[in-house]
Amino acid sequence: MPTTASVVAAPVEAVPQEHPAHPPPFVVDDKWLPPNAKALVFDCDGTLLDSMCIHLEAWKATADKFGIQINAAGMVELAGKPVHELLDIFAARSGVEVTPELRQDFFNTKSKYYLDHAREVEVIDEVVEIVKAGAARGLPMAVASGGTRKHVMEGLTSTNLLSYFKAIVCGEDVPNGKPAPDAFLLAAEKLGVAPGDCVGYEDAALGMQAIRNAGYLAAVDVTQLPAYPHLKD
């Protein structure tokens, strides 16, 4: 699969530059929407939705109650894994045993926190422009997320994005989380399009690897978009 490399030349001397009051409008060109794509598959949190900060707040607020340490770097490192795997990893790093009772209490608490704040979630505008461009071309589209269906559906519904997608694949729909290709393969199957004709969109390294493992036409890293909102502690 072809890759794109960026080359930045260092100036010989510093030259003051004038910056426009407003950045140029984002254009969905072939880099973001390959002309030979027959279907588009998007991750949800951090790709379609600027929701990672609220997810991080929910994880941290809940984890504090159980003596588990979580930070933004850890979330970025493991983004895309199923939530139950995330809990196991963070708990092990903190020396906390995850009993069935703790697991249930943890996710009940975290889910309530997230849903209480879900209406604060906004879309990532440039990704939505890609979605709209795909819709204008008549391309079938799906979501492939490692999140729970309850949270994914709430996010897509509250931001009026749900109607763009023919299929929604969530963490509980597949046996193996990212970087395994399961979610992206199932999304392609539900769209009725061969994986090699699909383009996948992701914000996380594990998700990008999952797209490649699925044999997609292209894996697009949305964190390279000009106005992408990067997660911070």
XYZ file of N, CA and C in Angstrom:
699
model
N 0.854 -1.183 0.000
C 0.000 0.000 0.000
C 0.892 1.235 0.000
N 0.641 2.242 -0.894
C 1.484 3.421 -0.934
C 1.344 4.214 0.340
N 2.450 4.829 0.748
C 2.425 5.680 1.929
C 2.777 7.087 1.526
N 2.412 8.023 2.362
C 2.660 9.423 2.084
C 3.701 9.927 3.050
N 4.768 10.528 2.562
C 5.810 11.066 3.420
C 5.778 12.575 3.349
N 6.043 13.226 4.459
C 6.079 14.676 4.511
C 7.519 15.126 4.645
N 7.914 16.113 3.864
C 9.263 16.658 3.922
C 9.155 18.122 4.268
N 9.842 18.523 5.328
C 9.810 19.915 5.761
C 11.206 20.479 5.638
N 11.367 21.516 4.839
C 12.668 22.141 4.648
C 12.861 23.252 5.661
N 14.014 23.276 6.336
C 14.296 24.326 7.309
C 14.730 25.582 6.573
N 14.174 26.751 6.897
C 14.557 27.991 6.225
C 15.979 28.393 6.593
N 16.663 29.056 5.670
C 18.021 29.525 5.926
C 18.012 30.587 7.001
N 17.022 31.460 6.968
C 16.894 32.491 7.988
C 15.420 32.702 8.273
N 15.154 33.162 9.481
C 13.770 33.383 9.867
C 13.213 34.588 9.133
N 12.094 34.390 8.484
C 11.442 35.476 7.753
C 10.038 35.633 8.292
N 9.698 36.815 8.797
C 8.331 37.009 9.297
C 7.319 36.711 8.209
N 6.282 35.982 8.572
C 5.250 35.639 7.614
C 3.912 36.189 8.064
N 3.130 36.587 7.097
C 1.787 37.053 7.391
C 0.848 35.858 7.408
N 0.048 35.745 8.458
C -0.911 34.663 8.564
C -2.307 35.201 8.312
N -3.082 34.546 7.487
C -4.440 35.020 7.225
C -5.283 34.980 8.485
N -6.237 35.893 8.565
C -7.117 35.945 9.733
C -7.895 34.647 9.870
N -8.243 34.035 8.751
C -8.977 32.778 8.765
C -8.216 31.755 7.925
N -8.088 30.516 8.395
C -7.398 29.502 7.594
C -8.169 29.230 6.312
N -7.473 28.772 5.275
C -8.176 28.455 4.026
C -9.178 27.340 4.257
N -10.258 27.325 3.502
C -11.270 26.273 3.689
C -10.689 24.899 3.376
N -11.151 23.911 4.127
C -10.690 22.541 3.923
C -11.279 21.985 2.638
N -10.433 21.374 1.831
C -10.848 20.785 0.560
C -10.676 19.269 0.643
N -11.731 18.538 0.354
C -11.658 17.071 0.351
C -11.084 16.631 -0.991
N -9.759 16.500 -1.033
C -9.112 16.092 -2.278
C -8.821 14.588 -2.252
N -8.056 14.130 -3.243
C -7.806 12.689 -3.383
C -7.036 12.101 -2.207
N -6.289 12.931 -1.484
C -5.556 12.440 -0.312
C -6.516 11.934 0.754
N -7.645 12.629 0.890
C -8.607 12.305 1.943
C -9.727 11.399 1.452
N -9.980 11.412 0.159
C -11.026 10.563 -0.415
C -10.538 10.035 -1.761
N -9.832 8.903 -1.760
C -9.283 8.354 -2.998
C -10.370 8.153 -4.053
N -10.081 8.507 -5.304
C -11.108 8.445 -6.347
C -11.601 7.037 -6.651
N -10.799 6.016 -6.351
C -11.213 4.638 -6.642
C -11.868 3.948 -5.450
N -12.167 4.688 -4.404
C -12.864 4.104 -3.248
C -14.290 3.730 -3.626
N -14.731 2.568 -3.143
C -16.115 2.139 -3.378
C -16.941 2.132 -2.096
N -16.277 2.311 -0.956
C -16.972 2.392 0.334
C -16.031 3.036 1.346
N -16.613 3.679 2.352
C -15.836 4.351 3.393
C -16.248 3.808 4.755
N -15.249 3.555 5.603
C -15.514 3.044 6.952
C -14.762 3.908 7.962
N -15.496 4.437 8.927
C -14.937 5.382 9.893
C -14.949 4.810 11.308
N -13.847 5.012 12.025
C -13.881 4.863 13.473
C -14.810 5.956 14.009
N -15.225 5.832 15.270
C -16.154 6.814 15.834
C -15.447 7.829 16.732
N -15.113 7.432 17.952
C -14.520 8.359 18.918
C -13.122 8.786 18.486
N -12.928 10.090 18.366
C -11.647 10.619 17.941
C -11.504 10.710 16.438
N -12.461 10.161 15.706
C -12.446 10.231 14.242
C -13.647 11.032 13.755
N -14.835 10.514 13.946
C -16.041 11.279 13.625
C -16.368 12.286 14.720
N -16.193 11.854 15.962
C -16.612 12.664 17.109
C -15.414 13.136 17.917
N -15.457 14.399 18.313
C -14.442 14.958 19.205
C -14.845 14.614 20.638
N -14.794 13.324 20.931
C -15.319 12.804 22.197
C -14.247 12.242 23.113
N -13.004 12.205 22.650
C -11.971 11.557 23.447
C -11.726 12.267 24.772
N -11.876 13.598 24.798
C -11.651 14.312 26.058
C -12.702 13.915 27.091
N -13.957 13.733 26.657
C -15.009 13.331 27.595
C -14.819 11.878 28.015
N -14.407 11.029 27.080
C -14.098 9.644 27.449
C -12.963 9.610 28.474
N -11.928 10.441 28.250
C -10.814 10.473 29.194
C -11.284 10.938 30.565
N -12.119 11.982 30.598
C -12.653 12.462 31.875
C -13.455 11.364 32.571
N -14.262 10.635 31.793
C -15.075 9.561 32.370
C -14.195 8.440 32.921
N -13.169 8.068 32.170
C -12.249 7.026 32.627
C -11.520 7.471 33.888
N -10.987 8.700 33.876
C -10.194 9.166 35.017
C -11.054 9.321 36.266
N -12.237 9.920 36.118
C -13.114 10.127 37.274
C -13.528 8.797 37.887
N -13.805 7.823 37.026
C -14.203 6.503 37.518
C -13.014 5.754 38.102
N -11.893 5.796 37.394
C -10.709 5.056 37.843
C -10.229 5.531 39.211
N -10.327 6.837 39.452
C -9.892 7.373 40.748
C -10.633 6.703 41.907
N -11.899 6.379 41.690
C -12.705 5.764 42.752
C -12.268 4.329 43.050
N -11.562 3.728 42.092
C -11.148 2.331 42.255
C -9.632 2.192 42.422
N -8.937 3.315 42.576
C -7.492 3.268 42.766
C -6.715 2.894 41.527
N -7.271 3.202 40.357
C -6.634 2.876 39.080
C -6.132 4.163 38.437
N -4.895 4.141 37.938
C -4.285 5.324 37.338
C -4.461 5.310 35.818
N -4.981 6.420 35.283
C -5.188 6.560 33.837
C -4.790 7.974 33.442
N -4.109 8.113 32.297
C -3.790 9.439 31.779
C -3.976 9.468 30.265
N -3.837 10.658 29.688
C -4.080 10.825 28.253
C -3.116 9.993 27.421
N -1.840 9.937 27.829
C -0.855 9.172 27.057
C -1.251 7.701 26.978
N -1.743 7.165 28.081
C -2.178 5.773 28.079
C -3.381 5.547 27.198
N -4.310 6.497 27.202
C -5.498 6.375 26.362
C -5.136 6.438 24.884
N -4.214 7.340 24.533
C -3.791 7.452 23.140
C -3.081 6.173 22.705
N -2.228 5.647 23.574
C -1.477 4.423 23.273
C -2.402 3.252 22.965
N -3.510 3.154 23.704
C -4.382 1.979 23.618
C -5.706 2.264 22.928
N -5.863 3.450 22.384
C -7.127 3.820 21.743
C -7.504 2.812 20.668
N -8.758 2.397 20.693
C -9.252 1.427 19.723
C -9.482 0.054 20.317
N -8.837 -0.242 21.444
C -9.064 -1.535 22.089
C -10.443 -1.562 22.741
N -11.059 -2.736 22.850
C -12.341 -2.840 23.557
C -12.199 -2.350 24.995
N -13.272 -1.770 25.517
C -13.204 -1.130 26.829
C -12.842 -2.110 27.945
N -13.289 -3.354 27.835
C -12.973 -4.317 28.891
C -11.479 -4.653 28.899
N -10.859 -4.664 27.730
C -9.413 -4.868 27.671
C -8.686 -3.679 28.275
N -9.193 -2.470 28.010
C -8.571 -1.273 28.574
C -8.573 -1.327 30.095
N -9.703 -1.693 30.677
C -9.776 -1.778 32.133
C -8.759 -2.783 32.662
N -8.671 -3.943 32.034
C -7.726 -4.964 32.491
C -6.287 -4.442 32.450
N -5.951 -3.722 31.382
C -4.581 -3.218 31.226
C -4.278 -2.146 32.268
N -5.162 -1.154 32.392
C -4.916 -0.068 33.346
C -4.920 -0.581 34.788
N -5.803 -1.518 35.094
C -5.853 -2.075 36.448
C -4.573 -2.844 36.761
N -4.093 -3.632 35.804
C -2.855 -4.387 36.016
C -1.681 -3.446 36.248
N -1.630 -2.357 35.484
C -0.549 -1.383 35.656
C -0.615 -0.720 37.030
N -1.810 -0.648 37.594
C -2.002 -0.007 38.901
C -2.005 -1.002 40.048
N -1.823 -2.287 39.739
C -1.811 -3.303 40.780
C -3.168 -3.578 41.390
N -4.224 -3.388 40.609
C -5.592 -3.599 41.095
C -6.175 -4.848 40.439
N -6.735 -5.729 41.246
C -7.378 -6.932 40.717
C -8.791 -6.597 40.245
N -9.126 -7.030 39.042
C -10.457 -6.769 38.486
C -11.350 -7.971 38.767
N -12.195 -7.840 39.755
C -13.187 -8.876 40.052
C -14.426 -8.630 39.200
N -15.296 -9.614 39.043
C -16.540 -9.376 38.299
C -17.350 -8.217 38.876
N -17.354 -8.091 40.206
C -18.115 -7.007 40.836
C -17.495 -5.651 40.521
N -16.157 -5.576 40.587
C -15.487 -4.316 40.259
C -15.744 -3.938 38.810
N -15.646 -4.923 37.906
C -15.860 -4.640 36.484
C -17.255 -4.061 36.252
N -18.265 -4.664 36.838
C -19.629 -4.176 36.648
C -19.803 -2.782 37.245
N -19.303 -2.582 38.458
C -19.423 -1.273 39.101
C -18.670 -0.207 38.318
N -17.487 -0.566 37.827
C -16.666 0.382 37.076
C -17.406 0.879 35.845
N -17.915 -0.047 35.044
C -18.533 0.369 33.786
C -19.910 0.997 33.988
N -20.612 0.627 35.035
C -21.862 1.333 35.344
C -21.574 2.790 35.686
N -20.534 3.013 36.485
C -20.162 4.372 36.890
C -19.654 5.180 35.705
N -18.767 4.565 34.914
C -18.207 5.267 33.755
C -19.287 5.598 32.735
N -20.183 4.649 32.478
C -21.247 4.867 31.504
C -22.148 6.025 31.920
N -22.484 6.085 33.200
C -23.333 7.176 33.682
C -22.640 8.518 33.489
N -21.346 8.578 33.813
C -20.598 9.829 33.647
C -20.606 10.251 32.184
N -20.294 9.295 31.286
C -20.219 9.640 29.865
C -21.575 10.088 29.334
N -22.619 9.349 29.641
C -23.940 9.689 29.115
C -24.444 11.012 29.688
N -24.044 11.339 30.911
C -24.415 12.632 31.496
C -23.772 13.793 30.747
N -22.648 13.517 30.077
C -21.918 14.570 29.368
C -21.945 14.392 27.850
N -22.661 13.397 27.357
C -22.617 13.063 25.932
C -23.106 14.197 25.046
N -24.009 15.012 25.547
C -24.531 16.112 24.734
C -23.487 17.198 24.492
N -22.372 17.127 25.210
C -21.291 18.089 25.006
C -20.411 17.706 23.814
N -20.567 16.492 23.322
C -19.722 15.996 22.234
C -20.035 16.731 20.938
N -18.986 17.124 20.236
C -19.129 17.770 18.934
C -18.482 16.897 17.862
N -18.789 17.204 16.620
C -18.187 16.466 15.511
C -16.815 17.045 15.196
N -16.006 16.265 14.501
C -14.747 16.762 13.955
C -15.058 17.224 12.537
N -15.097 18.527 12.361
C -15.684 19.138 11.162
C -15.089 18.625 9.861
N -13.770 18.522 9.793
C -13.146 18.120 8.534
C -13.483 16.671 8.181
N -13.628 15.826 9.182
C -14.030 14.443 8.906
C -15.468 14.413 8.395
N -16.310 15.246 8.961
C -17.696 15.319 8.483
C -17.736 15.805 7.038
N -16.823 16.681 6.661
C -16.754 17.106 5.261
C -16.419 15.927 4.354
N -15.561 15.031 4.829
C -15.254 13.818 4.058
C -16.491 12.932 3.955
N -17.214 12.793 5.063
C -18.457 12.008 5.057
C -19.437 12.584 4.036
N -19.600 13.881 4.044
C -20.537 14.524 3.117
C -20.084 14.353 1.671
N -18.774 14.414 1.445
C -18.261 14.207 0.086
C -18.511 12.773 -0.361
N -18.341 11.823 0.555
C -18.639 10.430 0.230
C -20.102 10.231 -0.083
N -20.965 10.868 0.696
C -22.406 10.766 0.448
C -22.767 11.371 -0.899
N -22.122 12.478 -1.251
C -22.395 13.129 -2.535
C -22.003 12.231 -3.705
N -21.020 11.373 -3.500
C -20.604 10.423 -4.533
C -21.413 9.137 -4.495
N -22.312 9.024 -3.540
C -23.137 7.826 -3.438
C -22.419 6.623 -2.873
N -21.346 6.854 -2.112
C -20.585 5.744 -1.546
C -21.257 5.226 -0.279
N -21.399 3.911 -0.141
C -21.923 3.370 1.125
C -20.883 3.562 2.221
N -21.361 3.852 3.438
C -20.444 4.140 4.542
C -20.864 3.389 5.794
N -19.864 3.075 6.620
C -20.107 2.356 7.874
C -19.226 2.931 8.966
N -19.558 2.569 10.198
C -18.738 2.895 11.364
C -18.177 1.595 11.917
N -16.883 1.595 12.262
C -16.235 0.439 12.897
C -15.554 0.936 14.164
N -16.190 0.717 15.295
C -15.719 1.263 16.569
C -15.439 0.156 17.574
N -14.481 0.420 18.453
C -14.237 -0.493 19.563
C -15.084 -0.165 20.774
N -15.876 0.914 20.681
C -16.723 1.340 21.783
C -17.987 0.513 21.897
N -18.731 0.745 22.967
C -19.993 0.034 23.153
C -21.064 0.619 22.241
N -22.004 -0.222 21.835
C -23.068 0.238 20.947
C -23.871 1.370 21.590
N -24.112 1.275 22.879
C -24.892 2.300 23.571
C -24.250 3.672 23.416
N -22.941 3.756 23.614
C -22.251 5.038 23.533
C -22.101 5.507 22.089
N -21.793 4.579 21.187
C -21.638 4.943 19.776
C -22.950 5.481 19.212
N -24.042 4.795 19.468
C -25.336 5.229 18.945
C -25.758 6.568 19.545
N -25.492 6.766 20.829
C -25.808 8.045 21.465
C -25.026 9.174 20.805
N -23.730 8.945 20.563
C -22.906 9.979 19.949
C -23.318 10.304 18.529
N -23.577 9.294 17.723
C -23.961 9.524 16.326
C -25.346 10.146 16.224
N -26.225 9.786 17.131
C -27.584 10.334 17.103
C -27.601 11.788 17.541
N -26.896 12.100 18.625
C -26.925 13.465 19.161
C -26.248 14.465 18.235
N -25.356 13.984 17.352
C -24.667 14.867 16.411
C -25.258 14.800 15.002
N -26.361 14.089 14.852
C -27.071 13.990 13.564
C -26.233 13.349 12.457
N -25.367 12.426 12.834
C -24.547 11.732 11.839
C -25.071 10.346 11.484
N -25.941 9.799 12.296
C -26.330 8.394 12.150
C -26.876 8.072 10.762
N -27.626 8.982 10.177
C -28.297 8.701 8.903
C -27.326 8.508 7.740
N -26.076 8.920 7.904
C -25.100 8.755 6.824
C -24.623 7.307 6.687
N -24.840 6.488 7.705
C -24.175 5.191 7.752
C -25.139 4.027 7.574
N -24.734 3.131 6.671
C -25.542 1.948 6.362
C -25.342 0.853 7.403
N -24.192 0.846 8.062
C -23.881 -0.200 9.043
C -23.078 0.388 10.191
N -23.325 -0.129 11.394
C -22.597 0.281 12.592
C -22.032 -0.979 13.251
N -20.717 -1.074 13.331
C -20.055 -2.200 13.988
C -19.414 -1.686 15.271
N -19.709 -2.349 16.396
C -19.195 -1.919 17.695
C -18.388 -3.033 18.353
N -17.804 -2.711 19.491
C -16.899 -3.648 20.140
C -17.513 -4.996 20.438
N -18.805 -5.003 20.828
C -19.435 -6.271 21.192
C -19.821 -7.122 19.980
N -19.624 -6.595 18.772
C -20.014 -7.324 17.561
C -18.922 -8.247 17.029
N -17.703 -8.116 17.534
C -16.585 -8.890 16.989
C -15.804 -9.558 18.119
N -15.187 -10.713 17.829
C -14.456 -11.422 18.888
C -13.132 -10.783 19.262
N -12.520 -10.073 18.317
C -11.191 -9.507 18.557
C -11.185 -8.009 18.281
N -10.653 -7.239 19.219
C -10.569 -5.796 19.048
C -9.378 -5.386 18.200
N -9.319 -4.101 17.867
C -8.194 -3.552 17.110
C -6.914 -3.754 17.927
N -5.785 -4.118 17.283
C -5.480 -4.038 15.854
C -5.914 -5.230 15.007
N -6.644 -6.184 15.571
C -7.219 -7.242 14.733
C -8.167 -6.597 13.720
N -8.301 -7.172 12.541
C -9.088 -6.545 11.478
C -10.590 -6.774 11.580
N -11.038 -7.497 12.608
C -12.417 -7.987 12.659
C -13.470 -6.916 12.393
N -13.371 -5.771 13.086
C -14.401 -4.737 12.951
C -14.454 -4.186 11.535
N -13.296 -3.966 10.931
C -13.273 -3.411 9.579
C -13.694 -4.445 8.541
N -13.373 -5.700 8.767
C -13.838 -6.751 7.854
C -15.353 -6.909 7.934
N -15.903 -6.870 9.137
C -17.353 -6.996 9.288
C -18.067 -5.797 8.679
N -17.493 -4.609 8.831
C -18.101 -3.417 8.236
C -18.155 -3.537 6.717
N -17.060 -3.988 6.109
C -17.044 -4.172 4.656
C -18.074 -5.211 4.230
N -18.173 -6.293 5.000
C -19.151 -7.342 4.693
C -20.572 -6.791 4.748
N -20.865 -6.000 5.768
C -22.206 -5.434 5.901
C -22.522 -4.456 4.771
N -21.498 -3.801 4.243
C -21.710 -2.883 3.122
C -21.776 -3.616 1.789
N -21.352 -4.876 1.766
C -21.346 -5.633 0.526
C -20.253 -5.202 -0.427
N -19.137 -4.724 0.131
C -18.013 -4.242 -0.673
C -16.756 -4.991 -0.244
N -15.941 -5.396 -1.204
C -14.697 -6.093 -0.888
C -13.784 -5.185 -0.069
N -13.083 -5.721 0.935
C -12.191 -4.879 1.738
C -11.194 -4.080 0.906
N -10.696 -4.684 -0.167
C -9.724 -3.996 -1.007
C -10.273 -2.801 -1.749
N -11.580 -2.602 -1.696
C -12.207 -1.436 -2.327
C -12.668 -0.408 -1.294
N -12.372 -0.669 -0.011
C -12.809 0.229 1.070
C -11.660 1.120 1.531
N -12.013 2.304 1.985
C -11.057 3.208 2.632
C -11.460 3.342 4.092
N -10.491 3.189 4.997
C -10.764 3.305 6.423
C -10.182 4.579 6.995
N -10.872 5.138 7.990
C -10.461 6.392 8.629
C -10.302 6.158 10.122
N -9.159 6.564 10.656
C -8.840 6.309 12.061
C -8.013 7.446 12.652
N -8.050 7.530 13.993
C -7.207 8.487 14.709
C -6.137 7.790 15.538
N -6.211 6.470 15.690
C -5.336 5.744 16.607
C -4.434 4.774 15.855
N -3.234 4.563 16.407
C -2.275 3.662 15.768
C -2.818 2.241 15.659
N -3.483 1.764 16.709
C -4.045 0.411 16.661
C -5.131 0.308 15.602
N -5.910 1.365 15.450
C -6.951 1.381 14.434
C -6.382 1.409 13.030
N -5.329 2.206 12.826
C -4.677 2.243 11.517
C -4.137 0.865 11.153
N -3.563 0.176 12.140
C -3.047 -1.168 11.884
C -4.181 -2.130 11.564
N -5.315 -1.967 12.236
C -6.473 -2.824 11.961
C -6.950 -2.659 10.521
N -6.957 -1.419 10.033
C -7.357 -1.168 8.644
C -6.405 -1.876 7.687
N -5.117 -1.734 7.947
C -4.125 -2.394 7.077
C -4.268 -3.914 7.156
N -4.492 -4.419 8.363
C -4.655 -5.871 8.522
C -5.889 -6.390 7.787
N -6.882 -5.513 7.606
C -8.096 -5.897 6.885
C -7.908 -5.863 5.373
N -6.771 -5.349 4.913
C -6.505 -5.310 3.478
C -7.267 -4.232 2.740
N -7.546 -3.124 3.425
C -8.281 -2.030 2.790
C -7.437 -1.348 1.711
N -8.130 -0.670 0.828
C -7.481 0.103 -0.226
C -6.549 1.148 0.359
N -6.990 1.819 1.420
C -6.182 2.866 2.046
C -6.588 3.025 3.497
N -5.625 3.454 4.316
C -5.866 3.789 5.721
C -5.546 5.269 5.888
N -6.537 6.055 6.250
C -6.372 7.507 6.351
C -6.270 7.905 7.821
N -5.185 8.580 8.163
C -4.937 9.050 9.526
C -5.539 10.444 9.683
N -6.669 10.532 10.366
C -7.361 11.822 10.464
C -6.647 12.799 11.378
N -5.683 12.327 12.185
C -4.947 13.268 13.033
C -4.047 14.180 12.210
N -3.892 13.870 10.914
C -3.109 14.728 10.027
C -3.949 15.834 9.394
N -5.236 15.840 9.668
C -6.082 16.923 9.163
C -5.632 18.253 9.761
N -5.727 19.346 9.001
C -5.185 20.632 9.464
C -5.709 21.102 10.814
N -6.986 20.881 11.096
C -7.576 21.410 12.331
C -7.959 20.307 13.313
N -7.257 19.178 13.266
C -7.621 18.067 14.148
C -7.417 18.440 15.619
N -8.399 18.143 16.490
C -8.286 18.479 17.920
C -7.561 17.387 18.702
N -6.294 17.567 18.966
C -5.502 16.535 19.637
C -5.815 16.476 21.130
N -5.788 15.254 21.673
C -6.110 15.020 23.079
C -4.951 15.448 23.964
N -5.283 16.139 25.066
C -4.277 16.556 26.051
C -4.784 16.215 27.441
N -3.829 16.038 28.370
C -4.204 15.799 29.772
C -4.895 17.034 30.340
